Amino acid sequence: MNVPAKIAEKVPILGARLTHPSINRGLPKLRFLSSQHQIRGSVLGLSTTMEAPDLKGRGLGLENRITRAALLATEVYVNEAIQAIKQGKVIAVPTDTLYGFACDACSAEAVHRIYEIKGRKQTSPLAISVGDVKDIERFACTDHLPKDLLDSLLPGPVTVVLMRGESSILEKSLNPGLDSIGIRVPDSEFIRMIARGSGSALALTSANLSGQPSSVCIKDFENLWEHCKYVIDGGLLPSGRAGSTVVDLTRQGNYKILRPGSAMEETVAILQRHSLREDER
């Protein structure tokens, strides 16, 4: 069956190469429906229900314009996500722990939009996500850390809190009044490709209303889809709702676990192996 190009762009389940290890779990199968059947949101990742007209001779033509489709977390859709970030838009994206809202960390307008979507206080800081461990030094001070520590912790479900320093390229409007920044390098190639392609860092926070449970599948935050340029579907994420382990590394020779998260034991073992001591502050 020949699928019109415009519709094919909105039906990412066709012919896409899957890159997320859990992407086949929890995803609906695409079915071609006969006329008068309903096409529901779970098929194309849509939050609304629409009627399908007679499809004979018309490919997959729909009477109503599709405005919000969930794209699969594959290389096919990386460029769309990158362009959205560069345009100052907010996207929803899977990480190695939870689904998150992401935008250009150097766009004050986009960052403000994330706070609006979540209903979050502006005084609650956002973390950033970068493509590779070597990128961290562009945004924070790393000279005081033991050699290879960051490479041992990352990529992975860990957020490292570091001082920004004078050389950080982050906008002052991100987390104003704070000299430190939480940084992630998720063990998820899709979001890392977006960060690399953006040429910046991604401001990143969990995809949910403030105070509500975190999201491990896109259905968990379906009521917020309309506020995103794209919703990227990576399937059901396997790590549970604990999120990343957050560790403060701002003091030389010390560490402090700020949130246990999903990898605390492994993180503490790595920190101690590099001769860091737990901060008793």
Tab-separated table of C-alpha atoms in Angstrom:
chain	number	residue	atom	x	y	z
A	1	MET	CA	0.000	0.000	0.000
A	2	ASN	CA	1.365	3.425	-0.918
A	3	VAL	CA	1.082	5.841	1.988
A	4	PRO	CA	0.952	9.575	1.165
A	5	ALA	CA	4.059	11.364	2.371
A	6	LYS	CA	2.275	13.784	4.693
A	7	ILE	CA	0.439	10.995	6.447
A	8	ALA	CA	3.544	8.798	6.592
A	9	GLU	CA	5.287	11.533	8.555
A	10	LYS	CA	2.596	11.210	11.207
A	11	VAL	CA	2.644	7.411	11.268
A	12	PRO	CA	6.119	6.677	12.659
A	13	ILE	CA	5.332	3.028	13.285
A	14	LEU	CA	5.852	2.255	9.587
A	15	GLY	CA	9.333	1.047	8.637
A	16	ALA	CA	11.162	2.670	11.556
A	17	ARG	CA	14.334	1.126	12.987
A	18	LEU	CA	13.964	0.860	16.749
A	19	THR	CA	16.803	1.979	18.978
A	20	HIS	CA	15.355	1.984	22.491
A	21	PRO	CA	15.816	-1.411	24.254
A	22	SER	CA	12.263	-1.380	25.621
A	23	ILE	CA	10.544	0.221	22.693
A	24	ASN	CA	8.582	-2.856	21.646
A	25	ARG	CA	6.880	-3.072	25.021
A	26	GLY	CA	3.648	-1.199	25.594
A	27	LEU	CA	3.320	0.088	22.023
A	28	PRO	CA	0.071	-0.359	20.109
A	29	LYS	CA	0.089	-2.118	16.764
A	30	LEU	CA	-0.935	-0.079	13.752
A	31	ARG	CA	-3.973	-1.452	11.963
A	32	PHE	CA	-5.588	-0.223	8.787
A	33	LEU	CA	-9.237	0.290	9.627
A	34	SER	CA	-12.192	-0.028	7.318
A	35	SER	CA	-14.496	2.918	6.696
A	36	GLN	CA	-16.805	4.022	9.514
A	37	HIS	CA	-14.432	2.568	12.144
A	38	GLN	CA	-12.956	4.914	14.691
A	39	ILE	CA	-9.261	5.716	14.744
A	40	ARG	CA	-8.414	6.199	18.393
A	41	GLY	CA	-5.567	8.034	20.046
A	42	SER	CA	-3.703	4.883	21.033
A	43	VAL	CA	-3.103	3.984	17.383
A	44	LEU	CA	-1.385	7.177	16.235
A	45	GLY	CA	-0.520	8.548	19.665
A	46	LEU	CA	-3.396	11.015	19.503
A	47	SER	CA	-5.338	12.350	22.434
A	48	THR	CA	-8.570	12.685	20.470
A	49	THR	CA	-10.901	10.306	18.641
A	50	MET	CA	-11.686	10.975	14.990
A	51	GLU	CA	-13.826	9.285	12.357
A	52	ALA	CA	-12.182	7.630	9.346
A	53	PRO	CA	-13.818	8.326	5.971
A	54	ASP	CA	-13.949	5.847	3.116
A	55	LEU	CA	-10.282	4.952	2.579
A	56	LYS	CA	-10.693	3.320	-0.831
A	57	GLY	CA	-8.613	5.087	-3.417
A	58	ARG	CA	-7.563	7.687	-0.881
A	59	GLY	CA	-4.695	5.992	0.945
A	60	LEU	CA	-5.032	6.980	4.611
A	61	GLY	CA	-6.715	10.337	4.028
A	62	LEU	CA	-8.449	11.660	7.142
A	63	GLU	CA	-11.260	14.180	7.341
A	64	ASN	CA	-9.743	15.921	10.351
A	65	ARG	CA	-6.209	17.262	10.325
A	66	ILE	CA	-3.875	15.401	12.692
A	67	THR	CA	-2.195	17.986	14.880
A	68	ARG	CA	-0.524	16.024	17.644
A	69	ALA	CA	1.081	12.679	16.826
A	70	ALA	CA	3.451	10.688	18.978
A	71	LEU	CA	6.680	9.872	17.141
A	72	LEU	CA	8.741	6.809	17.936
A	73	ALA	CA	12.145	7.286	19.552
A	74	THR	CA	14.121	6.298	16.462
A	75	GLU	CA	16.799	7.959	14.356
A	76	VAL	CA	14.125	8.738	11.768
A	77	TYR	CA	12.725	11.492	13.990
A	78	VAL	CA	15.873	12.932	15.527
A	79	ASN	CA	16.031	15.859	13.097
A	80	GLU	CA	12.422	16.848	13.802
A	81	ALA	CA	13.178	16.901	17.516
A	82	ILE	CA	16.381	18.898	17.010
A	83	GLN	CA	14.601	21.508	14.895
A	84	ALA	CA	11.876	21.861	17.509
A	85	ILE	CA	14.508	22.484	20.192
A	86	LYS	CA	16.284	25.070	18.018
A	87	GLN	CA	12.944	26.821	17.442
A	88	GLY	CA	12.455	27.237	21.178
A	89	LYS	CA	9.766	24.559	21.476
A	90	VAL	CA	9.156	22.036	24.257
A	91	ILE	CA	9.178	18.321	23.461
A	92	ALA	CA	8.418	15.263	25.586
A	93	VAL	CA	11.134	12.638	25.368
A	94	PRO	CA	12.099	9.336	27.014
A	95	THR	CA	15.299	9.080	29.025
A	96	ASP	CA	16.860	6.034	30.669
A	97	THR	CA	14.674	6.595	33.738
A	98	LEU	CA	11.517	8.653	33.117
A	99	TYR	CA	9.806	10.683	30.433
A	100	GLY	CA	10.792	14.321	30.539
A	101	PHE	CA	9.984	17.713	29.092
A	102	ALA	CA	12.991	19.119	27.259
A	103	CYS	CA	13.862	22.428	25.628
A	104	ASP	CA	16.903	24.559	24.823
A	105	ALA	CA	18.517	25.364	28.166
A	106	CYS	CA	19.748	28.653	26.703
A	107	SER	CA	16.261	29.835	25.693
A	108	ALA	CA	14.652	31.770	28.538
A	109	GLU	CA	11.278	31.693	26.789
A	110	ALA	CA	11.355	27.917	26.306
A	111	VAL	CA	12.436	27.321	29.901
A	112	HIS	CA	9.582	29.532	31.131
A	113	ARG	CA	7.204	27.467	28.998
A	114	ILE	CA	8.273	24.257	30.768
A	115	TYR	CA	7.478	25.824	34.132
A	116	GLU	CA	4.059	26.831	32.812
A	117	ILE	CA	3.300	23.331	31.500
A	118	LYS	CA	4.242	21.674	34.782
A	119	GLY	CA	2.649	24.305	37.011
A	120	ARG	CA	5.987	24.448	38.778
A	121	LYS	CA	7.411	27.264	40.876
A	122	GLN	CA	10.158	29.207	39.120
A	123	THR	CA	12.317	28.749	42.224
A	124	SER	CA	12.522	24.967	41.636
A	125	PRO	CA	15.698	24.366	39.610
A	126	LEU	CA	15.879	22.439	36.340
A	127	ALA	CA	18.645	20.017	35.407
A	128	ILE	CA	20.266	19.936	31.981
A	129	SER	CA	21.077	17.028	29.694
A	130	VAL	CA	24.099	16.914	27.380
A	131	GLY	CA	25.109	14.538	24.626
A	132	ASP	CA	28.438	13.294	25.969
A	133	VAL	CA	30.463	13.354	29.166
A	134	LYS	CA	33.078	15.608	27.568
A	135	ASP	CA	30.406	18.289	27.066
A	136	ILE	CA	29.920	18.755	30.803
A	137	GLU	CA	32.945	21.038	31.104
A	138	ARG	CA	31.221	23.549	28.804
A	139	PHE	CA	28.551	24.084	31.443
A	140	ALA	CA	30.178	23.373	34.821
A	141	CYS	CA	33.478	23.077	36.705
A	142	THR	CA	35.034	19.610	36.580
A	143	ASP	CA	38.733	20.251	37.317
A	144	HIS	CA	38.366	19.309	40.998
A	145	LEU	CA	37.000	15.834	40.254
A	146	PRO	CA	39.092	12.640	40.234
A	147	LYS	CA	40.160	11.538	36.793
A	148	ASP	CA	37.653	9.283	35.052
A	149	LEU	CA	34.985	9.758	37.737
A	150	LEU	CA	32.418	11.227	35.378
A	151	ASP	CA	33.168	8.565	32.771
A	152	SER	CA	32.528	5.923	35.429
A	153	LEU	CA	29.186	7.433	36.456
A	154	LEU	CA	27.904	8.421	33.024
A	155	PRO	CA	26.106	7.796	30.740
A	156	GLY	CA	23.611	6.445	33.219
A	157	PRO	CA	20.722	7.196	35.582
A	158	VAL	CA	22.702	9.754	37.592
A	159	THR	CA	22.437	13.536	37.899
A	160	VAL	CA	25.701	15.183	38.984
A	161	VAL	CA	25.454	18.585	40.659
A	162	LEU	CA	28.439	20.829	39.909
A	163	MET	CA	29.331	24.510	40.156
A	164	ARG	CA	28.685	26.478	36.994
A	165	GLY	CA	31.826	28.583	37.167
A	166	GLU	CA	32.625	31.681	35.159
A	167	SER	CA	33.228	29.773	31.921
A	168	SER	CA	29.760	28.160	31.795
A	169	ILE	CA	27.851	28.992	28.616
A	170	LEU	CA	24.502	28.580	30.369
A	171	GLU	CA	22.178	31.561	30.417
A	172	LYS	CA	21.914	33.273	33.796
A	173	SER	CA	18.133	33.064	33.422
A	174	LEU	CA	18.279	29.285	34.005
A	175	ASN	CA	17.896	28.672	37.747
A	176	PRO	CA	18.639	32.297	38.691
A	177	GLY	CA	20.424	32.755	41.981
A	178	LEU	CA	21.975	29.281	41.947
A	179	ASP	CA	25.698	28.783	41.381
A	180	SER	CA	25.318	25.040	40.799
A	181	ILE	CA	23.653	22.982	38.069
A	182	GLY	CA	22.453	19.389	37.845
A	183	ILE	CA	23.707	17.637	34.709
A	184	ARG	CA	22.617	14.382	33.081
A	185	VAL	CA	24.054	12.222	30.322
A	186	PRO	CA	21.248	9.653	30.011
A	187	ASP	CA	21.979	6.133	28.829
A	188	SER	CA	19.555	6.758	25.959
A	189	GLU	CA	20.995	7.419	22.527
A	190	PHE	CA	17.909	9.208	21.239
A	191	ILE	CA	17.955	12.095	23.706
A	192	ARG	CA	21.743	12.304	23.470
A	193	MET	CA	21.528	12.706	19.692
A	194	ILE	CA	19.069	15.557	20.210
A	195	ALA	CA	21.407	17.281	22.662
A	196	ARG	CA	24.357	16.902	20.281
A	197	GLY	CA	22.387	18.196	17.324
A	198	SER	CA	21.025	21.185	19.222
A	199	GLY	CA	24.540	22.517	19.815
A	200	SER	CA	23.441	23.419	23.332
A	201	ALA	CA	22.181	21.634	26.432
A	202	LEU	CA	18.631	20.514	27.041
A	203	ALA	CA	16.776	21.817	30.064
A	204	LEU	CA	15.157	18.661	31.403
A	205	THR	CA	12.467	17.890	33.952
A	206	SER	CA	9.991	15.069	34.473
A	207	ALA	CA	6.939	15.020	32.192
A	208	ASN	CA	4.147	15.453	34.692
A	209	LEU	CA	2.299	18.131	36.593
A	210	SER	CA	4.260	19.348	39.581
A	211	GLY	CA	3.572	17.118	42.570
A	212	GLN	CA	2.091	14.297	40.491
A	213	PRO	CA	3.658	10.844	39.903
A	214	SER	CA	6.443	10.650	37.334
A	215	SER	CA	5.755	9.184	33.894
A	216	VAL	CA	7.077	5.872	32.581
A	217	CYS	CA	4.905	5.825	29.419
A	218	ILE	CA	3.372	8.564	27.298
A	219	LYS	CA	-0.160	7.737	28.453
A	220	ASP	CA	0.856	8.844	31.959
A	221	PHE	CA	0.942	12.489	30.837
A	222	GLU	CA	-1.578	12.385	27.995
A	223	ASN	CA	-3.331	15.473	29.385
A	224	LEU	CA	-0.170	17.505	28.703
A	225	TRP	CA	0.552	16.380	25.131
A	226	GLU	CA	-1.119	19.411	23.610
A	227	HIS	CA	1.515	21.699	25.147
A	228	CYS	CA	4.420	19.954	23.376
A	229	LYS	CA	5.639	20.362	19.824
A	230	TYR	CA	6.351	16.611	19.727
A	231	VAL	CA	5.710	13.691	22.036
A	232	ILE	CA	8.400	11.058	21.540
A	233	ASP	CA	7.341	7.506	22.390
A	234	GLY	CA	10.037	5.179	23.744
A	235	GLY	CA	7.587	2.595	25.042
A	236	LEU	CA	7.233	1.571	28.666
A	237	LEU	CA	10.426	2.508	30.504
A	238	PRO	CA	11.693	-0.330	32.709
A	239	SER	CA	13.342	1.546	35.594
A	240	GLY	CA	10.196	2.378	37.569
A	241	ARG	CA	9.365	5.859	38.830
A	242	ALA	CA	12.376	6.524	41.049
A	243	GLY	CA	14.157	8.793	38.575
A	244	SER	CA	17.885	9.415	38.500
A	245	THR	CA	20.170	9.367	41.521
A	246	VAL	CA	21.191	12.955	42.310
A	247	VAL	CA	24.659	13.477	43.793
A	248	ASP	CA	26.266	16.770	44.813
A	249	LEU	CA	29.915	16.881	43.675
A	250	THR	CA	30.532	20.581	44.248
A	251	ARG	CA	33.051	20.057	47.093
A	252	GLN	CA	36.426	18.575	46.247
A	253	GLY	CA	36.926	15.113	47.720
A	254	ASN	CA	33.315	14.852	48.929
A	255	TYR	CA	29.924	13.722	47.726
A	256	LYS	CA	26.393	14.071	49.045
A	257	ILE	CA	23.410	12.060	47.813
A	258	LEU	CA	20.541	14.508	47.344
A	259	ARG	CA	18.078	11.942	45.997
A	260	PRO	CA	18.502	8.157	46.183
A	261	GLY	CA	16.871	7.555	42.808
A	262	SER	CA	17.255	4.321	40.874
A	263	ALA	CA	21.038	3.814	41.089
A	264	MET	CA	22.183	4.873	44.552
A	265	GLU	CA	24.123	1.745	45.496
A	266	GLU	CA	26.038	1.642	42.228
A	267	THR	CA	26.706	5.391	42.402
A	268	VAL	CA	28.035	5.301	45.967
A	269	ALA	CA	30.289	2.360	45.100
A	270	ILE	CA	31.824	4.300	42.203
A	271	LEU	CA	32.289	7.447	44.323
A	272	GLN	CA	34.019	5.545	47.082
A	273	ARG	CA	36.192	3.691	44.601
A	274	HIS	CA	37.466	7.128	43.546
A	275	SER	CA	38.243	7.947	47.205
A	276	LEU	CA	35.420	10.434	47.710
A	277	ARG	CA	33.999	10.775	51.209
A	278	GLU	CA	30.374	11.264	52.114
A	279	ASP	CA	29.671	14.892	53.015
A	280	GLU	CA	28.120	15.128	56.498
A	281	ARG	CA	26.659	18.610	55.953
